[in-house]
Coordinates of C-alpha atoms and ligand atoms in Angstrom, one line a residue:
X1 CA 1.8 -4.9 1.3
X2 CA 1.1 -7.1 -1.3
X3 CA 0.5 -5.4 -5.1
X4 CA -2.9 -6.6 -5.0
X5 CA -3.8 -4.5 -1.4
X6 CA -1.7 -1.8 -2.9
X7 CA -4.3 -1.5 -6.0
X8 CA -7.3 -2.0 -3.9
X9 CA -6.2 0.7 -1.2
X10 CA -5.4 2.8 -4.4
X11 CA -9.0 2.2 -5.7
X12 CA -10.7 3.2 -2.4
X13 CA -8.9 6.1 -2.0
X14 CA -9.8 7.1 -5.6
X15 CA -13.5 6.2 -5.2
X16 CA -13.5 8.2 -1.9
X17 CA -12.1 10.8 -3.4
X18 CA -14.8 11.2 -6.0
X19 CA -17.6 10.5 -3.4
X20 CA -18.5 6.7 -4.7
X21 CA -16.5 4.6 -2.0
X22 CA -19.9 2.4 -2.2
X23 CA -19.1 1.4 -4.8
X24 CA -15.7 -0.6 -3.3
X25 CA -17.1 -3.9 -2.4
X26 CA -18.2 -3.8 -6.2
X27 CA -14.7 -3.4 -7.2
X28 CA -12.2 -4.7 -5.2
X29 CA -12.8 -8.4 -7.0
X30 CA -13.2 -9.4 -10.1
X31 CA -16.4 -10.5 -11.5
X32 CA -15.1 -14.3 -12.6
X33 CA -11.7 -15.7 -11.8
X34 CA -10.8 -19.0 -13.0
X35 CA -8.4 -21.5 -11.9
X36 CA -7.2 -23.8 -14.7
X37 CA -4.7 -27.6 -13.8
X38 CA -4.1 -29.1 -17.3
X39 CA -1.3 -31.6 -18.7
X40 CA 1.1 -31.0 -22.1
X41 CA 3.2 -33.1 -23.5
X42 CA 6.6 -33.0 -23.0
X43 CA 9.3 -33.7 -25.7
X44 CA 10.4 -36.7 -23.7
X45 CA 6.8 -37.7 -24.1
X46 CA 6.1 -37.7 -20.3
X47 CA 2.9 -35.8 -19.5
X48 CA 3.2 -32.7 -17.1
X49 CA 0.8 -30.2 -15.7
X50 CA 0.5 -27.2 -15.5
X51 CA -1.5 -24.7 -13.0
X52 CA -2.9 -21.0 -15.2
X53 CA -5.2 -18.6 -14.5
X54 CA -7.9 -15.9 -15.8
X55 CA -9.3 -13.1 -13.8
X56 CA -12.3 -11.2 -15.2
X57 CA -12.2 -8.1 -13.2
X58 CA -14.8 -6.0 -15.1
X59 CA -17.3 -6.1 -18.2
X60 CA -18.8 -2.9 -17.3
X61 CA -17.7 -0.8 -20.2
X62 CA -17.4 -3.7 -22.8
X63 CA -15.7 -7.1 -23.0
X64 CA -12.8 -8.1 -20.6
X65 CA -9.4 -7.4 -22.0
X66 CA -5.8 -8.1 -21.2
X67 CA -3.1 -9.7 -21.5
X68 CA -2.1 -13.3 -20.6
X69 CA 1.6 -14.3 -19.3
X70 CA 3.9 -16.9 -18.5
X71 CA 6.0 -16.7 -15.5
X72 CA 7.0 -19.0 -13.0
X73 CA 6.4 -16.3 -10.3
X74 CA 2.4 -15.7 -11.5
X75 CA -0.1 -15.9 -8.6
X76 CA -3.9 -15.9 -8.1
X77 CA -3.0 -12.4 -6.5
X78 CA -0.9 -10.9 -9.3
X79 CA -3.1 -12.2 -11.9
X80 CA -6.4 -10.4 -9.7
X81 CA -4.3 -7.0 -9.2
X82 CA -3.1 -6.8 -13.3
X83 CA -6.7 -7.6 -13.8
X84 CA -8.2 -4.5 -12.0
X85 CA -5.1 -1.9 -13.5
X86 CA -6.6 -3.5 -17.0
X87 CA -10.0 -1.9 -16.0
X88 CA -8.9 1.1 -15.1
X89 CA -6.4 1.2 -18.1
X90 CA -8.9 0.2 -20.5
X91 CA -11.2 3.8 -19.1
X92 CA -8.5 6.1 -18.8
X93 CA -7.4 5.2 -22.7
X94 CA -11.2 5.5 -23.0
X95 CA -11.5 2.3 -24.9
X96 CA -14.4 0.3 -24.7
X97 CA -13.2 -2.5 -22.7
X98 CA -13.6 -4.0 -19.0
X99 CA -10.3 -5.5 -17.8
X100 CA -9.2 -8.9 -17.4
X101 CA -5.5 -11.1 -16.8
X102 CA -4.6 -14.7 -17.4
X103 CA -1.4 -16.4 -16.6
X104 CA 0.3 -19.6 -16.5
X105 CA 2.9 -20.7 -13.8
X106 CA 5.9 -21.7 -16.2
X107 CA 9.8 -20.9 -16.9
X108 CA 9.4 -20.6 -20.5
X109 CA 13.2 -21.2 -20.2
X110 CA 12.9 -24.6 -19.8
X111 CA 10.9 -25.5 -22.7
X112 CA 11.2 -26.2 -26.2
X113 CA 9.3 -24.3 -28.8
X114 CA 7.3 -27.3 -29.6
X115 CA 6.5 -27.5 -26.2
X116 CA 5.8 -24.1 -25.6
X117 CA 3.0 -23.8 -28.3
X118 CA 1.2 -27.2 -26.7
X119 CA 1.4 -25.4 -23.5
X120 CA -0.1 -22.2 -25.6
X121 CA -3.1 -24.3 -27.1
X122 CA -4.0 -26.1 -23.9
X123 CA -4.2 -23.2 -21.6
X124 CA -6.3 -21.5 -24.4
X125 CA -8.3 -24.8 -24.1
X126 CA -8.8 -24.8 -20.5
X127 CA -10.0 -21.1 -20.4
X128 CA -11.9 -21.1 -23.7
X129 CA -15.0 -21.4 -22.2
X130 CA -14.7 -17.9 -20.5
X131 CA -13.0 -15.9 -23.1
X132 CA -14.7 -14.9 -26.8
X133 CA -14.3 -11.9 -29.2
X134 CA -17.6 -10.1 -27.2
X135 CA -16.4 -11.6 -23.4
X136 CA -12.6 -11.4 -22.9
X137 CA -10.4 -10.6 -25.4
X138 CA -6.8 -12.1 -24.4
X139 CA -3.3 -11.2 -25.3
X140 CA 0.9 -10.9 -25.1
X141 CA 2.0 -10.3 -21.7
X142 CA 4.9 -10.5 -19.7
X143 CA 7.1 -13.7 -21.7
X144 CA 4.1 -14.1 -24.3
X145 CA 4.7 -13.1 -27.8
X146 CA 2.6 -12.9 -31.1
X147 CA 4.0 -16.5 -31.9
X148 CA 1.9 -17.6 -28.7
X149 CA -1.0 -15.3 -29.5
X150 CA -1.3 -17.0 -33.8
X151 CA -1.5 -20.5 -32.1
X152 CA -4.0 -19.7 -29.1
X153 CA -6.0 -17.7 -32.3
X154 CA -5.9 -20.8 -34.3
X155 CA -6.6 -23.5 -31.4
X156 CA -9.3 -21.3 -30.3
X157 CA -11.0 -21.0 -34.2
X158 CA -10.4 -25.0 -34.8
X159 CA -12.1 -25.8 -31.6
X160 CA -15.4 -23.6 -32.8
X161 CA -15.0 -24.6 -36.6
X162 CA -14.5 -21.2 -37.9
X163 CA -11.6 -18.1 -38.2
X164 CA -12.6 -16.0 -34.8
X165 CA -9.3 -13.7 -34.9
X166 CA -11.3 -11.2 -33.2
X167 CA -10.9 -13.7 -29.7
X168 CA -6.9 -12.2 -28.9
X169 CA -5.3 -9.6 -30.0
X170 CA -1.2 -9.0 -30.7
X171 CA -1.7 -11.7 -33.3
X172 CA 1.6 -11.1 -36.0
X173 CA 0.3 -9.3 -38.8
X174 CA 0.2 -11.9 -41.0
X175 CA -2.1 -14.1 -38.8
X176 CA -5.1 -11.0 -38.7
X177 CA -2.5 -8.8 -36.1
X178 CA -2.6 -5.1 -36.9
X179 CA 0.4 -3.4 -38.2
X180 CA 2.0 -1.0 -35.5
X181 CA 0.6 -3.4 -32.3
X182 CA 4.4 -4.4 -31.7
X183 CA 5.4 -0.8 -31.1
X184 CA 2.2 0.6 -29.7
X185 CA 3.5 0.2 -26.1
X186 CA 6.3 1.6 -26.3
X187 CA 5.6 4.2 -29.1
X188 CA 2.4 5.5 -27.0
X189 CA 4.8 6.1 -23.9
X190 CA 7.3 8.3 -25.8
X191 CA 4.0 10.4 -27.4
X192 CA 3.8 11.4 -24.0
X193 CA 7.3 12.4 -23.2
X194 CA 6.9 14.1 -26.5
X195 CA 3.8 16.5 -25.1
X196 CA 5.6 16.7 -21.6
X197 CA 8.7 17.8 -22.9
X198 CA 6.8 20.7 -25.6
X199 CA 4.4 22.1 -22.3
X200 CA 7.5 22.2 -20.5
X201 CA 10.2 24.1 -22.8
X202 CA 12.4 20.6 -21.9
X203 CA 16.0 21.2 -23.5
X204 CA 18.5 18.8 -23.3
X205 CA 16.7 16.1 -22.4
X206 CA 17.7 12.8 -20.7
X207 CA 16.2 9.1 -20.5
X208 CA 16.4 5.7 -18.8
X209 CA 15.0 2.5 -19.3
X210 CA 15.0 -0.5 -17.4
X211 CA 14.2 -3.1 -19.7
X212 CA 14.8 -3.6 -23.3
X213 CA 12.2 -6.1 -24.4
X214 CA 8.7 -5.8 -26.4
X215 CA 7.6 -2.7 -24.9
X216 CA 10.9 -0.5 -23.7
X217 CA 12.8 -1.3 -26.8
X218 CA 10.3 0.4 -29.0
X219 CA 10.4 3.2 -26.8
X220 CA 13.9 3.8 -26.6
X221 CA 13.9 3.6 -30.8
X222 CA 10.9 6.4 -30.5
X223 CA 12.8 8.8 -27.8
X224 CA 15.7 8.7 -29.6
X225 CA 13.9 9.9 -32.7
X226 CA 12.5 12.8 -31.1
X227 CA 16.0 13.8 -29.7
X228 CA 16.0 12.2 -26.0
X229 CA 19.0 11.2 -25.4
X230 CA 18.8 7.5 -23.5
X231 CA 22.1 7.7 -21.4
X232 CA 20.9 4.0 -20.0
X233 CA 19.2 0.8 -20.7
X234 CA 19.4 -2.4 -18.5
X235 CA 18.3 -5.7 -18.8
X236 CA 18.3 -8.7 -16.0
X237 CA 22.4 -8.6 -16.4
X238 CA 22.9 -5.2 -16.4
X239 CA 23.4 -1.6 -17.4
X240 CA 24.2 -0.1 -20.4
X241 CA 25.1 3.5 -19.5
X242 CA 26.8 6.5 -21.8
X243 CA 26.3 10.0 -20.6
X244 CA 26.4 10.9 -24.2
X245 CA 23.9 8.7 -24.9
X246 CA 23.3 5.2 -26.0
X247 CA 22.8 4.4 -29.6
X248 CA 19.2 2.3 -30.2
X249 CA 20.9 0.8 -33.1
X250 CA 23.8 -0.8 -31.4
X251 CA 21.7 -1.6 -28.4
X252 CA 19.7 -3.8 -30.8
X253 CA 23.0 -5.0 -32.8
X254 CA 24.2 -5.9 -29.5
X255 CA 21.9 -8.3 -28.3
X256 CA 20.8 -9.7 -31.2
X257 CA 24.9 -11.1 -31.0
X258 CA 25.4 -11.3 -27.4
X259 CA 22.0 -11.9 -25.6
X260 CA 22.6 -8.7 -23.4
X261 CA 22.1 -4.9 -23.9
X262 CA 26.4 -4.1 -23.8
X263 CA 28.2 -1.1 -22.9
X264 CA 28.4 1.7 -25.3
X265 CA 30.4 3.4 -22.0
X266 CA 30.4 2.0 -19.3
X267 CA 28.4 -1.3 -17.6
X268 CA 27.0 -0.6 -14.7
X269 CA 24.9 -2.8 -12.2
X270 CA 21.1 -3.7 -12.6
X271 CA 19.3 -1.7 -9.9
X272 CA 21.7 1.5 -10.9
X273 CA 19.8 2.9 -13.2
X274 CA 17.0 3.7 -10.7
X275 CA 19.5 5.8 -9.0
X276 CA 20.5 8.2 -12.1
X277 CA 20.0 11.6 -12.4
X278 CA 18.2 11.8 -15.4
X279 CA 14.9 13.7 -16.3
X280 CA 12.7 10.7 -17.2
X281 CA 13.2 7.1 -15.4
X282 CA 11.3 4.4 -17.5
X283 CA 10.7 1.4 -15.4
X284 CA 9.5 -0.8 -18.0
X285 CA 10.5 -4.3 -17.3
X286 CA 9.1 -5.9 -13.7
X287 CA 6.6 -4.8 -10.9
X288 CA 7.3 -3.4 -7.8
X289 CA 11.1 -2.0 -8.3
X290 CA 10.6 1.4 -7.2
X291 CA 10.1 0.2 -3.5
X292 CA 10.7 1.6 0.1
X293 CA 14.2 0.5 -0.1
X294 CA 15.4 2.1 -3.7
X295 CA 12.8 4.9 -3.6
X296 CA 15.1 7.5 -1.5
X297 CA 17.9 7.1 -4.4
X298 CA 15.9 7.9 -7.3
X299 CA 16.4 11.6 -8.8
X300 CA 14.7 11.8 -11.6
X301 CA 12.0 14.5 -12.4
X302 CA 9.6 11.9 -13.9
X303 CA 9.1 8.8 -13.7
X304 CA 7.1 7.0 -17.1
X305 CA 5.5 3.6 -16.0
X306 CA 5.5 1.0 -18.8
X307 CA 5.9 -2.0 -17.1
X308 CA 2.7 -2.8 -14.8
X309 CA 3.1 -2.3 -11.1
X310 CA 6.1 -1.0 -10.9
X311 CA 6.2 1.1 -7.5
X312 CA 4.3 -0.2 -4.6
X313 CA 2.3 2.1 -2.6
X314 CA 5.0 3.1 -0.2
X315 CA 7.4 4.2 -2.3
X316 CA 4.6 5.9 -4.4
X317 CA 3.9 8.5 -0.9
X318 CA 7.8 9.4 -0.6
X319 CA 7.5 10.3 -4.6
X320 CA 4.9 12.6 -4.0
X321 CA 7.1 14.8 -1.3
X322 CA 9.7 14.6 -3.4
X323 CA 7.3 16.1 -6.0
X324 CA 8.5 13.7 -8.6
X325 CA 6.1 13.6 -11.6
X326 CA 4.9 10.4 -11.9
X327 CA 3.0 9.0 -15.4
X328 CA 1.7 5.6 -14.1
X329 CA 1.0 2.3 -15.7
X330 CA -2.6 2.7 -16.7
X331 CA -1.8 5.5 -18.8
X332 CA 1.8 5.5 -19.9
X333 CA 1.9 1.9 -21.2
X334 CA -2.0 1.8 -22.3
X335 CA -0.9 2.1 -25.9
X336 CA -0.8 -1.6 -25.9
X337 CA -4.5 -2.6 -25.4
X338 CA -5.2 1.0 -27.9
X339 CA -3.9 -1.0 -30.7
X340 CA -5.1 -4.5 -29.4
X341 CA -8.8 -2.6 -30.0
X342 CA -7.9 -1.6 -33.4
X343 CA -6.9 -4.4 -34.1
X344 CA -9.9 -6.2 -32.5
X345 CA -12.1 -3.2 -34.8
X346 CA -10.2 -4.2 -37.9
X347 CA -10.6 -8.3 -37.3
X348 CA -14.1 -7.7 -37.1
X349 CA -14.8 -5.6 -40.3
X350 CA -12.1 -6.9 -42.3
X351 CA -10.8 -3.6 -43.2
X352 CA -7.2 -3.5 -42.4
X353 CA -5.3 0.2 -42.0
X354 CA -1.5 1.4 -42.7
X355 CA 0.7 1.5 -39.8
X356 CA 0.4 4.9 -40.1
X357 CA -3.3 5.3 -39.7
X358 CA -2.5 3.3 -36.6
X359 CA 0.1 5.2 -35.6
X360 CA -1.8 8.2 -35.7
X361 CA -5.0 7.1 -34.1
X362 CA -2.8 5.9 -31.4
X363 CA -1.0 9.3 -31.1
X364 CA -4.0 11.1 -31.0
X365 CA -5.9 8.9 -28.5
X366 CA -3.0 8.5 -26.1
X367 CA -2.5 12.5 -26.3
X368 CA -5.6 13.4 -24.9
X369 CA -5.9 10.7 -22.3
X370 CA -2.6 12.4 -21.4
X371 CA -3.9 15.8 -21.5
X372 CA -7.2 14.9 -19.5
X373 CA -5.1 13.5 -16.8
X374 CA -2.8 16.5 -16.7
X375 CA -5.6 19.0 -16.6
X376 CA -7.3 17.0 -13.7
X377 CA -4.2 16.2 -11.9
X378 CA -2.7 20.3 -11.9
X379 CA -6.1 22.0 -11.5
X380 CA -6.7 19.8 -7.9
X381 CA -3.2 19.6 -7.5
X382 CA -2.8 15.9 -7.1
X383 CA 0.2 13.4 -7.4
X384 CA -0.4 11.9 -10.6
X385 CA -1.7 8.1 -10.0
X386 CA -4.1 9.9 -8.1
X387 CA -5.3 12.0 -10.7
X388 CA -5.2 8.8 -13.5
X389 CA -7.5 6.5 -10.6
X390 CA -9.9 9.1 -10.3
X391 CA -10.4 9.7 -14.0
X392 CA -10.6 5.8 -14.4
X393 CA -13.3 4.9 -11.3
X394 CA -15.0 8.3 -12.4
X395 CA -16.0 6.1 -15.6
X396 CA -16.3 2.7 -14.5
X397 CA -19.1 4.1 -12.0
X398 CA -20.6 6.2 -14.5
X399 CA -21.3 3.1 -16.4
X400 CA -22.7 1.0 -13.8
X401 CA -25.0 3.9 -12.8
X402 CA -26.0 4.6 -16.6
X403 CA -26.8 0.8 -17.1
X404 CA -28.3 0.0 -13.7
Ligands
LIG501 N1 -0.5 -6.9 -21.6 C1 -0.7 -5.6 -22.1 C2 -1.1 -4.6 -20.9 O1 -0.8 -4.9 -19.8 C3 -1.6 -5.5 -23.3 C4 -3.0 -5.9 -23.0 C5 -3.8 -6.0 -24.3 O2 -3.4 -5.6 -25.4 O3 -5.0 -6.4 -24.2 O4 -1.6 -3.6 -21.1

């Protein structure tokens, strides 16, 4: 099954299961979805083009929103199933947002920076007739940084003769981004270790991540802080493993010098840290990794989604008899988009916070979207993605019933 049937099955069985499965047809596409072909420059001066895309899944509870990445593996598909977990993301964080996705199919690998930001400004170009600061708010995705998001900002404002930060969010702070968006991911994910770990008397707690880029490294700095002790971290070479745990210092130290997370122990394959017996595994790095054919070898209690997508539907139903604990996507990694709406909030009324007033609204928001979910999901007894979908379609249809 493809991750785009896998999140529509997921939102009929949710909307069933709160009595609305009319609603379905409504849901299952997205409102707008836009194919963009456009050329850029190349350094050799030849003239190449390149194929993007933006889904619009929903404006029902405020503009679209979501990210926009660059990947030579994005696909009308992909782009439609991130769009719809952006919806439902968006209304379990209870932020006032629809969801949305854009993407462009590219190996950033292969180009120059110079290249890279003509390839940033013309996509923004191509879809800048969709998108605005009260339609579809973009921002960083997979590959996309806050370097990408200051020139689409500024592309975007020069092409309407006037500053519109307020159009993306994710923007470096000294180009209208708000302080504590580059953490928010990864920070909001370890606020909710932090509440699992106090409800549950945890002692001696362990951690792995898979991935160590914008989001998981973040989140390995914050779990270390509050006394987790990350025994692993891998990245597309490999993994770093230390059963005394993994220092996020030297991690960082590490591949600043050598382009790869190294060995504080021991290195161990990629796909081994799925397989470790640890109390939280962190897939936050590519989708669909937890899969029927690794699923049977995972052993850890819970499982902490940051990266979108990543267990399909089958693997998700042998979780459940294995009464593993899982914290998916749309609520583990959604304090990403939290801060893109603060910083949305603070680029349209020009009053700019601390990082800690951020960090705190994040904390508190992200806390009780964690502690609605847990109440739902242990008073009807209900594997945890379920309980997070119901919450979500419970609010997306409460709004097109309240404004229809
Ligand atoms: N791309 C991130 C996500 O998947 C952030 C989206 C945003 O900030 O709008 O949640």
């Amino acid at each position: 099954m493809s991750q785009l049937e896998d999140a529509r099955e997921n939102l009929r069985e949710a909307l069933k299961s709160i009595g609305k499965e009319e609603y379905y047809s409504r849901l299952e596409n997205p409102e707008r979805f836009v194919e963009v072909n456009f050329p850029v420059s190349m350094d050799s001066g030849e003239k190449k083009m390149f194929k993007g895309f933006r889904s619009q899944h929903s404006t029902l509870r405020g503009p679209g929103k979501g990210g926009i990445r660059f990947s030579p593996d994005v696909n009308e598909d992909e782009v439609k199933a991130l769009s719809l977990w952006m919806s439902l993301k968006c209304a379990v964080a209870d932020i006032p947002y629809g969801g949305a996705k854009g993407g462009v199919v590219v190996d950033t690998g292969n180009l120059s920076e110079s290249e890279e930001e003509r390839l940033s400004r013309r996509y923004i170009d191509a879809i800048a007739e969709v998108i605005g600061e009260n339609r579809d708010i973009p921002a960083p995705d997979m590959n996309t940084s806050s370097r990408n998001m200051a020139w689409m900002m500024e592309e975007y404002s020069n092409d309407n003769r006037e500053l519109i930060p307020g159009v993306i969010t994710g923007k470096p702070v000294e180009a209208f981004g708000s302080k504590g968006r580059s953490e928010a991911t990864g920070y909001g994910a370890a606020y909710i270790i932090e509440e699992i770990i106090e409800e549950e008397n945890l002692k001696d707690v362990t951690a792995a991540v898979q991935g160590f880029g914008n989001a998981a490294a973040p989140a390995v700095e914050k779990l270390e802080q509050l006394g987790v002790n990350v025994v692993a971290v891998s990245d597309s070479l490999g993994t770093a493993y230390d059963e005394n745990g993994l220092s996020y210092e030297n991690l960082v130290k590490c591949e600043r010098k050598h382009g790869e997370v190294c060995p504080a122990g021991e290195k161990l394959s990629r796909d081994k840290i799925l397989e470790l017996d640890v109390d939280f595994l962190i897939p936050a790095a590519i989708e669909g990794v937890i899969n029927e054919e690794t699923v049977e070898d995972v052993k850890a209690d819970y499982i902490v989604e940051i990266a979108n997508g990543p267990t399909t539907r089958k693997a998700d139903k042998v979780l459940e008899q294995k009464d593993v604990r899982m914290i998916p996507d749309i609520l583990a990694n959604s304090g990403g988009v939290t801060v893109s709406y603060y910083e949305w909030v603070q680029n349209r009324t020009g009053d700019y916070w601390s990082k800690e007033k951020v960090l705190e609204k994040l904390s508190e928001n992200i806390r009780d979207a964690y502690r609605q979910f847990r109440d739902l999901r242990d008073e009807e007894e209900i594997y945890g993605r379920e309980g997070a979908y119901r919450i979500a379609t419970s609010k997306i249809v409460e709004a097109i019933e309240t404004r229809e």
